[in-house]
Short mmCIF file of C-alpha atoms in Angstrom, two decimals:
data_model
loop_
_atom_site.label_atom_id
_atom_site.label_comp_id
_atom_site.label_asym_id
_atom_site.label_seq_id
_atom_site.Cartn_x
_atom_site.Cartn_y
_atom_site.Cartn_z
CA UNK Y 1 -121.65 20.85 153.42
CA UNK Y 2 -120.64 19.11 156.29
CA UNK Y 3 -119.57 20.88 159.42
CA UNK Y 4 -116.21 20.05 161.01
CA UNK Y 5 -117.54 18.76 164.35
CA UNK Y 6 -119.69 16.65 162.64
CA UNK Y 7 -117.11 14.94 160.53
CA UNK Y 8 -114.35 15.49 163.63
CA UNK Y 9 -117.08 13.06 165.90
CA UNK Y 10 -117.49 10.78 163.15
CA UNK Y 11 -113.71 10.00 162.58
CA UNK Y 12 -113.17 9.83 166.80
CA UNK Y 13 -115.46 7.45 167.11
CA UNK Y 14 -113.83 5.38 164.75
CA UNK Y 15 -110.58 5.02 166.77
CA UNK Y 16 -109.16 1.42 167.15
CA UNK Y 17 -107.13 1.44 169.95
CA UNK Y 18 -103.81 -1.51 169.59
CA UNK Y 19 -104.42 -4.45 172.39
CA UNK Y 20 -101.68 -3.44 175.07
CA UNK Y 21 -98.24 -5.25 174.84
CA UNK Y 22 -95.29 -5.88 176.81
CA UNK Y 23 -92.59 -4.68 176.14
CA UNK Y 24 -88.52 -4.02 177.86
CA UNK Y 25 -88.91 -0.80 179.46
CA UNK Y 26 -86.31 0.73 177.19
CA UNK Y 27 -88.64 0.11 174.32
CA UNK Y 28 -91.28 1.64 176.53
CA UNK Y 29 -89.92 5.27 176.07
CA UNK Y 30 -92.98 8.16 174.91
CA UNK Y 31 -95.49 5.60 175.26
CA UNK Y 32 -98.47 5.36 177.71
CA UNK Y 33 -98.33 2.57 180.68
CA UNK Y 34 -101.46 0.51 180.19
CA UNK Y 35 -100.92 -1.24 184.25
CA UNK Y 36 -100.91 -0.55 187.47
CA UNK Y 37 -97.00 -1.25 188.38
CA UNK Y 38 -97.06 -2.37 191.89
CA UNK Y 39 -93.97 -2.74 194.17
CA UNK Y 40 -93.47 -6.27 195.43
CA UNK Y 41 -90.54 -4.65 197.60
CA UNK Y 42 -89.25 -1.77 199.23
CA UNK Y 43 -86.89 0.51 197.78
CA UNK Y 44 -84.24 0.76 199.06
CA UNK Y 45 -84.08 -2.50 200.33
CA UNK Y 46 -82.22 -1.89 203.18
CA UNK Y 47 -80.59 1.63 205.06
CA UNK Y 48 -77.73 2.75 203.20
CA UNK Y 49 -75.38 5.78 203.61
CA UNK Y 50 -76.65 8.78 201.57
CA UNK Y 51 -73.30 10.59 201.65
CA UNK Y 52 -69.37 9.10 201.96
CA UNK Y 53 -68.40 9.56 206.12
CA UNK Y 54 -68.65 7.57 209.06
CA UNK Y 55 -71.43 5.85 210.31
CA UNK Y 56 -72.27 6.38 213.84
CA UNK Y 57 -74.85 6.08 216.28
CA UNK Y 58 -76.62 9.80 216.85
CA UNK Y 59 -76.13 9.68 220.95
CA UNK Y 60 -72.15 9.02 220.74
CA UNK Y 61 -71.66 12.30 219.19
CA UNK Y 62 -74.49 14.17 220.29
CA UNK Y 63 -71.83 17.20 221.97
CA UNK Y 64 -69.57 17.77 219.23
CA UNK Y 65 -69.37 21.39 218.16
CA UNK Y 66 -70.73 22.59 221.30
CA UNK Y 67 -68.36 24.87 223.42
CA UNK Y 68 -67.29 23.52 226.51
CA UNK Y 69 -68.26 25.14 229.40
CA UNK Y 70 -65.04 25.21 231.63
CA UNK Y 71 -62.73 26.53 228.33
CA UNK Y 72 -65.62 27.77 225.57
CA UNK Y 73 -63.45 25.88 223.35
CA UNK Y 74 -65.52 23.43 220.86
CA UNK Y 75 -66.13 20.17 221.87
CA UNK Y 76 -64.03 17.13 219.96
CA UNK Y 77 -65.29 13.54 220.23
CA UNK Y 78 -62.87 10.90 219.02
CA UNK Y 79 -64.11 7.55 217.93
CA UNK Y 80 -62.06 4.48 217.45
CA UNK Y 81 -63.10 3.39 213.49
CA UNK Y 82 -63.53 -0.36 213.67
CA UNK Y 83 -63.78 -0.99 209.53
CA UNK Y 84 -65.00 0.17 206.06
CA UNK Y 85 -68.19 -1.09 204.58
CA UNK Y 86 -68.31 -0.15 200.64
CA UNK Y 87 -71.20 -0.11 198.23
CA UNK Y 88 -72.47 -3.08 197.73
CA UNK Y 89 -71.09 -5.58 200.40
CA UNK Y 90 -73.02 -8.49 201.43
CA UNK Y 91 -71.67 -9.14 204.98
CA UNK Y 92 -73.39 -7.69 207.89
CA UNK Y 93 -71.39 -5.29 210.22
CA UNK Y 94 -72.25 -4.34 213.49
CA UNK Y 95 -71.61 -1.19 215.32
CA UNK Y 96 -71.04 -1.48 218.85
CA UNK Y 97 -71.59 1.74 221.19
CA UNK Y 98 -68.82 4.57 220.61
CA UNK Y 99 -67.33 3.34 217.78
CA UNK Y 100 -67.41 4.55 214.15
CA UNK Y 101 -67.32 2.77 210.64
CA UNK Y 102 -66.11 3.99 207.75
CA UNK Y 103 -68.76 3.81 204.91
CA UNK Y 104 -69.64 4.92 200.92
CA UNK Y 105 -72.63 6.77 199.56
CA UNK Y 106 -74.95 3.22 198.71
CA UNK Y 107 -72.93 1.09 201.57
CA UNK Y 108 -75.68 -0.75 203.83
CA UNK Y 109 -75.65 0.98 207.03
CA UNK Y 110 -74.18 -0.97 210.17
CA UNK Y 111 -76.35 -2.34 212.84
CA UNK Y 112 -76.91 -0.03 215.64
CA UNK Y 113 -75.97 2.99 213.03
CA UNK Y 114 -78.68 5.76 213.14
CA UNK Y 115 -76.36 8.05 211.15
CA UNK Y 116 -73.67 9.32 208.86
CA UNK Y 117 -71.06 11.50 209.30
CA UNK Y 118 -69.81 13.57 206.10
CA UNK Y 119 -66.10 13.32 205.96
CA UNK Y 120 -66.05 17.22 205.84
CA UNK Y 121 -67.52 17.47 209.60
CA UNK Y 122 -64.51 15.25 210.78
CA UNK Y 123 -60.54 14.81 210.25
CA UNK Y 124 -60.99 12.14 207.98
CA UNK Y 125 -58.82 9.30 210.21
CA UNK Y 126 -58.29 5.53 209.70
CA UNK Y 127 -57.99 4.09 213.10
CA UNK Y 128 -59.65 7.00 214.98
CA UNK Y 129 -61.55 10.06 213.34
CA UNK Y 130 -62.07 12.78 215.29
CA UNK Y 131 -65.85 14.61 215.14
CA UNK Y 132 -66.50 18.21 215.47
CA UNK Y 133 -70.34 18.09 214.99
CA UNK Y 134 -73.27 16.27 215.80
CA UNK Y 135 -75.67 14.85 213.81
CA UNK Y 136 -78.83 13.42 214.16
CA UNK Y 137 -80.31 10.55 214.06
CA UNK Y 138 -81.13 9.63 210.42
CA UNK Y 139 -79.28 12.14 209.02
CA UNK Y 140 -77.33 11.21 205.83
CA UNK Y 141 -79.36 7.60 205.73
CA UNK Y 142 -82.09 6.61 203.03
CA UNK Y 143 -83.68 4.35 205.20
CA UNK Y 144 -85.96 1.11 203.65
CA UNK Y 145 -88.47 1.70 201.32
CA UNK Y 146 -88.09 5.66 202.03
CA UNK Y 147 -88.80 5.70 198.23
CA UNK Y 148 -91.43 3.14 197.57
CA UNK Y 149 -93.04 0.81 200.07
CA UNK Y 150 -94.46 -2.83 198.88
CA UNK Y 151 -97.89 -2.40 197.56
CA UNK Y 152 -97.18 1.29 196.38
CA UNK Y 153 -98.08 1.93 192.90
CA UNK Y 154 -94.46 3.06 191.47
CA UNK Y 155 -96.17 3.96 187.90
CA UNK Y 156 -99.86 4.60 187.13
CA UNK Y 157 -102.02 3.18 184.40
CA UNK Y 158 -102.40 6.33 182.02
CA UNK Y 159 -98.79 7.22 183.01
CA UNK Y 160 -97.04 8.15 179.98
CA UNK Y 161 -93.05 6.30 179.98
CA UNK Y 162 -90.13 8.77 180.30
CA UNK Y 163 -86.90 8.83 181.63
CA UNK Y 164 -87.91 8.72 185.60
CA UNK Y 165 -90.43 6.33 185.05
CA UNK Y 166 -87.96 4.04 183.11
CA UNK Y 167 -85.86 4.53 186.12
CA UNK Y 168 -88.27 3.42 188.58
CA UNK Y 169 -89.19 0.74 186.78
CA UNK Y 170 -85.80 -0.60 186.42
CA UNK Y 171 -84.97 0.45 190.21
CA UNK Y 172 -88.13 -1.88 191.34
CA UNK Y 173 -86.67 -4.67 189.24
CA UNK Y 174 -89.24 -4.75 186.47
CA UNK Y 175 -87.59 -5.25 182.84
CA UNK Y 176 -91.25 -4.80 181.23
CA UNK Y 177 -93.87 -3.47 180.90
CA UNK Y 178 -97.68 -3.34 179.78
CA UNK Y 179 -97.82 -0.58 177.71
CA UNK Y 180 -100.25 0.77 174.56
CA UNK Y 181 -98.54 0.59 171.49
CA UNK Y 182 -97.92 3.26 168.78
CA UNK Y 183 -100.78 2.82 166.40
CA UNK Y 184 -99.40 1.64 162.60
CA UNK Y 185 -100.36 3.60 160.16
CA UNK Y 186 -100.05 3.46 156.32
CA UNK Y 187 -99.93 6.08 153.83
CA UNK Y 188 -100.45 6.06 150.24
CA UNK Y 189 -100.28 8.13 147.51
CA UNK Y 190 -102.32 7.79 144.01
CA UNK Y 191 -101.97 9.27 140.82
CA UNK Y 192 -100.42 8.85 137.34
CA UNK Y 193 -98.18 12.24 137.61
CA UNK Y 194 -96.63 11.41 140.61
CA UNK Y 195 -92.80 10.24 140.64
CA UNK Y 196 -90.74 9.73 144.04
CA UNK Y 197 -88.02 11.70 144.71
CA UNK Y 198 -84.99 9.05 143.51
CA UNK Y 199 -86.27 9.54 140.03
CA UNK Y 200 -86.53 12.80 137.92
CA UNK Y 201 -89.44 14.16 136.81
CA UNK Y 202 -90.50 14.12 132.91
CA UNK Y 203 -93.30 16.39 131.57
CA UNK Y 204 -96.11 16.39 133.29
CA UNK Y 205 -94.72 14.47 135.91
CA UNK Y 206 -94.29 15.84 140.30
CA UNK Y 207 -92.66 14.62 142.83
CA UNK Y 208 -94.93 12.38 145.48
CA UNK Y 209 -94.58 15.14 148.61
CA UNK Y 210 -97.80 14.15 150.19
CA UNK Y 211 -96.64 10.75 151.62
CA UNK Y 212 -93.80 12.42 152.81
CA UNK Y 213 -95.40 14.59 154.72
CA UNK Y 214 -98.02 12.83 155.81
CA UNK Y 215 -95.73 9.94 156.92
CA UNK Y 216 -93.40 12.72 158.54
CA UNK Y 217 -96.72 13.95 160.72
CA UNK Y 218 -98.23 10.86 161.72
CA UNK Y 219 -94.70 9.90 162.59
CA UNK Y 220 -95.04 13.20 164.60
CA UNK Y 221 -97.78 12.70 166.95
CA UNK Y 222 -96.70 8.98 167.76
CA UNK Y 223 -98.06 6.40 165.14
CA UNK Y 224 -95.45 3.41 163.51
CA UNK Y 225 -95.88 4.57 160.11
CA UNK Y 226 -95.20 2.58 157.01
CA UNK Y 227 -95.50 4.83 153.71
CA UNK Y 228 -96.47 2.64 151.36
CA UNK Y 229 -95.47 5.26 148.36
CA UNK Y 230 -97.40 5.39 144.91
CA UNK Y 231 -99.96 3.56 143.40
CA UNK Y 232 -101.55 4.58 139.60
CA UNK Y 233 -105.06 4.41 138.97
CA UNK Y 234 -105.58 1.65 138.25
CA UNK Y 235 -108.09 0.12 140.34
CA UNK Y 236 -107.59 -3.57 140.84
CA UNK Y 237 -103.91 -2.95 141.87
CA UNK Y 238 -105.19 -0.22 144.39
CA UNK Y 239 -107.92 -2.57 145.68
CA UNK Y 240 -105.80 -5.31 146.22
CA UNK Y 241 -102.89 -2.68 148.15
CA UNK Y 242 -105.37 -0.57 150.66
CA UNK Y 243 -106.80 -4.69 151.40
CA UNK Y 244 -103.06 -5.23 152.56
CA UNK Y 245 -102.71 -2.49 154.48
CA UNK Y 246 -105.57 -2.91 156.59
CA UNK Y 247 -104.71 -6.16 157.94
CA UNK Y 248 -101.59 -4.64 159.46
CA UNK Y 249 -102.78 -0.64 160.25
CA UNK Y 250 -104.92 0.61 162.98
CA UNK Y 251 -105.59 3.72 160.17
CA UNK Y 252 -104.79 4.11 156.52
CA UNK Y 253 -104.26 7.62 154.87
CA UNK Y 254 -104.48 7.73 151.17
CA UNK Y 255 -104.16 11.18 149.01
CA UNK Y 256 -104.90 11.63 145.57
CA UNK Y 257 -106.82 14.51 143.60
CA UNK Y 258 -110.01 14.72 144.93
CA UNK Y 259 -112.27 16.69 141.68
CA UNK Y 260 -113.96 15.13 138.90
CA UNK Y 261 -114.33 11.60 138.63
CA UNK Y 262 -110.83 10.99 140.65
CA UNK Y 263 -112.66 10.87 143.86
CA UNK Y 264 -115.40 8.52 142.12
CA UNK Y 265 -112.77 6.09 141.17
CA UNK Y 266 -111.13 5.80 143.96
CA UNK Y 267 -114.69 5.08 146.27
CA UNK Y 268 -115.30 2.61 143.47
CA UNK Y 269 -112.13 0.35 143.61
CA UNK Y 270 -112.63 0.20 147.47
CA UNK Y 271 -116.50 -0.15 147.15
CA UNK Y 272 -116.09 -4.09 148.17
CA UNK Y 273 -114.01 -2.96 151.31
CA UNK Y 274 -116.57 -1.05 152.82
CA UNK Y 275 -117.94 2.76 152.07
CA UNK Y 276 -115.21 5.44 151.69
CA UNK Y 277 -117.94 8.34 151.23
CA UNK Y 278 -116.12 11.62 149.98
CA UNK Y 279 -118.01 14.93 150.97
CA UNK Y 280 -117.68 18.52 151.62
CA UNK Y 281 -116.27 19.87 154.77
CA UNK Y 282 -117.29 23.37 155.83
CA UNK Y 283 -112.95 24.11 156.31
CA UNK Y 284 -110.36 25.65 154.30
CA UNK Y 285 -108.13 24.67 153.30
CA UNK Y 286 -109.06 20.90 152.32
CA UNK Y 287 -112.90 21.19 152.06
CA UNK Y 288 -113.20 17.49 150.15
CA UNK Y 289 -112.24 14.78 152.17
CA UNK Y 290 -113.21 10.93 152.05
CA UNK Y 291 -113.53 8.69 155.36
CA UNK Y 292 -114.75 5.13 155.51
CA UNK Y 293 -114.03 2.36 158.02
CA UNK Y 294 -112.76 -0.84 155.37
CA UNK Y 295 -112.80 -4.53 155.67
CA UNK Y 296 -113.64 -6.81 157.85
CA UNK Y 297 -111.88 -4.95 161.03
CA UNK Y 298 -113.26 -1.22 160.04
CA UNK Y 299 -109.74 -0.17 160.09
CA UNK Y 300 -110.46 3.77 159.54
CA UNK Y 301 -109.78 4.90 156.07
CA UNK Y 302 -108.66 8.34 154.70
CA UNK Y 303 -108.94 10.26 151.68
CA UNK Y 304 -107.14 13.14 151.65
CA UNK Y 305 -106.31 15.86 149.18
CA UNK Y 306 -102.68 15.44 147.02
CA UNK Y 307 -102.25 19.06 147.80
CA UNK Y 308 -99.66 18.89 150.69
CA UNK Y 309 -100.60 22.22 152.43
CA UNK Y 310 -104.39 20.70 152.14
CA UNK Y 311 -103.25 17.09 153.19
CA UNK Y 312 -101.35 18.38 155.81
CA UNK Y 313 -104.15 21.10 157.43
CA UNK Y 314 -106.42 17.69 157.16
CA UNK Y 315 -104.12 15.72 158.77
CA UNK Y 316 -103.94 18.29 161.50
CA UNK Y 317 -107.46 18.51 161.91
CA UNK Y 318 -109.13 15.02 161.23
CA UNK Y 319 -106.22 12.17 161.15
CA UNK Y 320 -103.97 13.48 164.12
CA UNK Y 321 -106.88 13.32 167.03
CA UNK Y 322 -107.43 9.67 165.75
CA UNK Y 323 -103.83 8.77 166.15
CA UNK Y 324 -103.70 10.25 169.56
CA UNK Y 325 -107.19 8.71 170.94
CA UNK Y 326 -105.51 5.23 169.70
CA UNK Y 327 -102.67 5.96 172.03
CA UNK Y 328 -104.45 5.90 174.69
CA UNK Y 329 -104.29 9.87 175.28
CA UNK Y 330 -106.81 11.97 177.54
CA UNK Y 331 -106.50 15.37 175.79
CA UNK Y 332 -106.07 14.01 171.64
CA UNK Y 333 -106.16 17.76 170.45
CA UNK Y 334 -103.74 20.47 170.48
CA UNK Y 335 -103.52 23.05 172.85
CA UNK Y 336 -105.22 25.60 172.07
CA UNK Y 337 -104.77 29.50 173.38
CA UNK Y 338 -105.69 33.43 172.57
CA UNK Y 339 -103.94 35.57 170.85
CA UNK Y 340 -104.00 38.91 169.51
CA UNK Y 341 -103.67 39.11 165.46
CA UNK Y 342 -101.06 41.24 164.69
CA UNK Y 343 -102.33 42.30 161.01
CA UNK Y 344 -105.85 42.05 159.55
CA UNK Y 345 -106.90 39.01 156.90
CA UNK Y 346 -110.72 38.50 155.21
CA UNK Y 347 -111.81 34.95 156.03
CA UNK Y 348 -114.26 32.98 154.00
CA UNK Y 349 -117.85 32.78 155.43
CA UNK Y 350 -119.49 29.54 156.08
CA UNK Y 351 -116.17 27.22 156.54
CA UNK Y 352 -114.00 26.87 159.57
CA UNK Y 353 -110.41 28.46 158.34
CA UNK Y 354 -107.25 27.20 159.20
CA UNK Y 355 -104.75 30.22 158.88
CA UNK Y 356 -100.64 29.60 158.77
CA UNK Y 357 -99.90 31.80 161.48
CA UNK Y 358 -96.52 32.49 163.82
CA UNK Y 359 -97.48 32.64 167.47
CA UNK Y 360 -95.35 34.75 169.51
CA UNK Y 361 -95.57 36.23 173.20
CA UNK Y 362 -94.74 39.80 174.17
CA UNK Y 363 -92.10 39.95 176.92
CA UNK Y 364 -93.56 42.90 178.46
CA UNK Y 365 -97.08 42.04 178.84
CA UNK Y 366 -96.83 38.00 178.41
CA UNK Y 367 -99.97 38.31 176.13
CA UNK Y 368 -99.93 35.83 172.82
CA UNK Y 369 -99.46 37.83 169.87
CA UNK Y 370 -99.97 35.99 165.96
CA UNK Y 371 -99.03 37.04 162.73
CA UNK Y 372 -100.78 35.58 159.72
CA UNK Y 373 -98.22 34.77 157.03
CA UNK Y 374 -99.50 36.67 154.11
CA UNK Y 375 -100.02 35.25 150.79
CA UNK Y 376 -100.06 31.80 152.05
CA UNK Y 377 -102.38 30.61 149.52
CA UNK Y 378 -103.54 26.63 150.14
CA UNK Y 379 -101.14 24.94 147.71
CA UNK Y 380 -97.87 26.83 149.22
CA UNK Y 381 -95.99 24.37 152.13
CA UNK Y 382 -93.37 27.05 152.60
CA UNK Y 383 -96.05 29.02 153.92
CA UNK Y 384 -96.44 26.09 156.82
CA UNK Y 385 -92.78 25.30 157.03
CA UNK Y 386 -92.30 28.92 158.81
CA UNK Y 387 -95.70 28.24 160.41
CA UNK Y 388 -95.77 27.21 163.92
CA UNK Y 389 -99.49 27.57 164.83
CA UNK Y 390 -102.97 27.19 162.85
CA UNK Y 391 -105.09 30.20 163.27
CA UNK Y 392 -108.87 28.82 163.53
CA UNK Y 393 -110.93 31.28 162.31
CA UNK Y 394 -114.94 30.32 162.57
CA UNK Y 395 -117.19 30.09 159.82
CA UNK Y 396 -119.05 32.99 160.33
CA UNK Y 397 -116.45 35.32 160.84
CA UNK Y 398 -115.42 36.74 157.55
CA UNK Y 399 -112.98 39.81 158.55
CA UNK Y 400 -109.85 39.73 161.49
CA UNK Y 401 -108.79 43.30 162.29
CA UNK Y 402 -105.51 43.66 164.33
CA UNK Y 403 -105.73 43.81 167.65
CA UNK Y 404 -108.80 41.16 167.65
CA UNK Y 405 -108.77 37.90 169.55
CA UNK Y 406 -108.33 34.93 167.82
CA UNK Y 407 -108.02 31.12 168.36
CA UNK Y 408 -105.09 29.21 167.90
CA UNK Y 409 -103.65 26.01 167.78
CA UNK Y 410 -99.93 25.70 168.51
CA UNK Y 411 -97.85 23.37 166.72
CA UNK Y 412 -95.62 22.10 169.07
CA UNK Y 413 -93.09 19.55 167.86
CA UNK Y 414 -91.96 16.39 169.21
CA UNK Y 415 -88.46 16.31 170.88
#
C-alpha cells in the first residue's frame, strides 16, 4: 500500500502549468498576474483638488480663525474668486497672489495653488468668499504621482487580480494583462449503469453524480472545466475520448468502479496513451486510485472512484493541489488548523482518514472545536454536504477521544 505523501509527490510533480496569456483586465478577475506591471507615468498626472472648495495659496490665508488681538474676535480673510475650474478641464488657470478659485474634487489645481479650501470652512461666495480658517499648504491636494511614481511596480508578478488591482491597472492605463490562466480540466464518467440526470433511471440504472461533483469542485478551486459526461465500457470509444481530451486539458479526471477487472479495463484501453497504474493508497475513504501522465504532452490523468463521497475526498486530497500548483499558487493546500474533537470516533490503523467533520470556534475561549458527523459512512454525500472541514486522522492512530487534538482541513468555499 502506498502512502499518501508518496502518491501526493508523485501527482505534484506532474503539474503542467498553462503558458501565461493576456488578457482585458476584466477577464483578469481571481487569477494570478504572471508580470511585473510597471508605471510608465505618474498617477495622478497632475495636482488636483481632493475635496470641492477654493483653491488658494497657503500664505494668503495663513491668519484666518485666529483671534485678533485688538478685539479677540476671529480673524476673516476675504478673497476676490477670479473663476471655477471643474473636473476635467484642459485649460491652464493661474492663480495670482490673494485671490481664490473656485474648484471640484478631481479639478487640476491652479498654478501658484498650494491648497484647497473646503466650502464648509468658508461662506461659500461667487465673486468674493470669505475664509475663517487656514489651511496649509497641501492640504486637500493629491499632488503628482502621490499614488504611483513612473517606474513603480503598480502590481507584482505572483499578485493574484481583484478588484483594487483591476483598478490600478485600469487607473495606470493598462487594458491587459499577463496573467496565468485557469487550468482546463475534463471530467469523465464510465460505466454501463450510469444515466444523466435529464433521463430517468430503469433497473439497474443511477444517475452519473460523480461528474457533477467533480466538475462542481475543480470548478471550485479555479480550473475551466469541461465535463465531458458518460462513456460505456467499451474501450475503443473510451480510448479514442480521454485522446481528445488531452489535447485540450492541462488534467483529466475520469471515475468509474475501481474492483475487479473494471480497473483492468480501463488501464488497458489507455495502455497506448501512456501508463495509468491503479494502486492502493494507505487513505480512507478512496484507498484505489489510478494516476498516469497520457500522450504525447503527459497531460496528468486520473482515476478516481464512482463513489462520489470517495471521488470527492480524492479530489480533495490528490486532484485539487494539482489544480492549484497549475495556477501558479504558493500555498496549493488547504489551510490547515487544531481543533478539539468534540465526540470520540475509532479510526482505521495503517491509512490516513479523512473524517466529515463541522469545524466550529468557541466564542469564549476562541479555541477550534470539531464535531465528527456520525454515521457518515464513505458512500453517503449528505454526510459532506453538512461537512465543512476534513478531519485528518493519521494512520497510526486508531481511537479519537473528546477533548483530543486533531488536524483539520477547512473547506472554505469560493465567493
Amino acid at each position: 500500500m502506498r502512502s499518501v505523501e508518496d502518491h501526493l509527490a508523485q501527482v505534484t510533480a506532474a503539474a503542467v502549468a498553462p503558458r501565461p496569456v493576456r488578457v482585458g483586465i476584466s477577464e483578469a478577475q481571481g487569477l494570478m498576474c504572471a508580470e511585473e506591471v510597471v508605471v510608465e507615468n505618474a498617477l495622478p498626472a497632475f495636482d488636483q483638488a481632493a475635496i470641492d472648495g477654493y483653491a488658494v495659496r497657503s500664505v494668503d490665508v495663513a491668519g484666518a480663525g485666529a483671534p485678533d488681538e485688538e478685539t479677540g474676535e476671529q480673524i476673516v480673510v476675504a478673497l476676490p474668486v477670479v473663476g471655477e475650474v471643474r473636473a476635467g478641464n484642459r485649460q491652464p488657470t493661474r492663480l495670482q497672489p490673494g485671490q481664490a478659485v473656485k474648484v471640484e474634487t478631481g479639478a487640476p489645481l491652479p498654478t501658484l495653488a498650494d491648497a484647497v479650501l473646503p466650502d464648509k470652512w468658508t461662506d461659500g461666495g461667487l465673486s468674493k468668499v470669505r475664509v475663517g480658517h487656514s489651511v496649509r499648504s497641501g492640504q486637500y491636494v493629491r499632488r503628482t504621482g502621490d499614488d504611483v511614481q513612473p517606474g513603480d511596480v503598480a502590481v507584482r508578478r505572483g499578485t493574484v487580480v481583484g478588484p483594487a488591482q483591476v483598478g490600478l491597472l485600469a487607473a495606470v492605463g493598462r487594458d491587459k494583462v499577463l496573467v496565468h490562466p485557469r487550468p482546463r480540466i475534463s471530467v469523465i464518467s464510465v460505466g454501463r449503469e450510469l444515466v444523466d440526470i435529464d433521463r430517468d433511471t430503469a433497473a439497474g440504472q443511477v444517475y452519473d453524480v460523480a461528474s457533477y461533483a467533480l466538475a462542481a469542485a475543480a470548478r471550485d478551486c479555479g480550473a475551466e472545466v469541461h465535463r465531458v459526461g458518460i462513456v460505456n465500457n467499451d474501450q475503443v470509444k473510451l480510448r479514442d475520448l480521454v485522446e481528445a481530451q488531452l489535447q485540450r486539458s492541462e488534467a483529466v479526471v475520469i471515475t468509474s468502479a475501481l474492483g475487479g477487472t473494471a480497473s483492468d479495463e480501463i488501464s488497458t484501453a489507455l495502455a497506448d496513451l501512456g501508463d495509468l497504474a491503479v494502486e492502493r493508497i494507505a487513505m480512507h475513504p478512496a484507498s484505489v486510485q489510478g494516476f498516469g501522465a497520457l500522450g504525447p504532452d503527459e497531460v496528468p490523468t486520473f482515476l478516481l472512484p464512482s463513489n462520489p463521497m470517495s471521488a470527492l475526498v480524492a479530489f480533495e486530497v490528490m486532484v485539487r493541489p494539482l489544480i492549484r500548483i497549475a495556477l501558479g499558487k504558493r500555498q496549493p493546500m488547504r489551510r490547515l488548523v487544531t481543533a478539539k474533537s468534540a465526540a470520540s470516533f475509532e479510526s482505521p490503523s495503517g491509512r490516513r482518514e479523512y473524517v466529515r467533520g463541522q469545524l466550529m470556534r468557541d466564542e469564549d475561549s476562541g479555541e477550534f472545536m470539531v464535531a465528527p458527523i456520525p454515521d457518515a459512512g464513505s458512500h453517503l454525500l449528505v454526510s459532506l454536504a453538512e461537512a465543512n472541514c476534513l478531519i485528518v486522522v493519521d494512520p497510526e492512530v486508531t481511537e479519537v477521544r473528546a477533548g483530543d487534538d486533531v488536524v483539520v482541513a477547512f473547506l472554505a468555499q469560493r465567493g
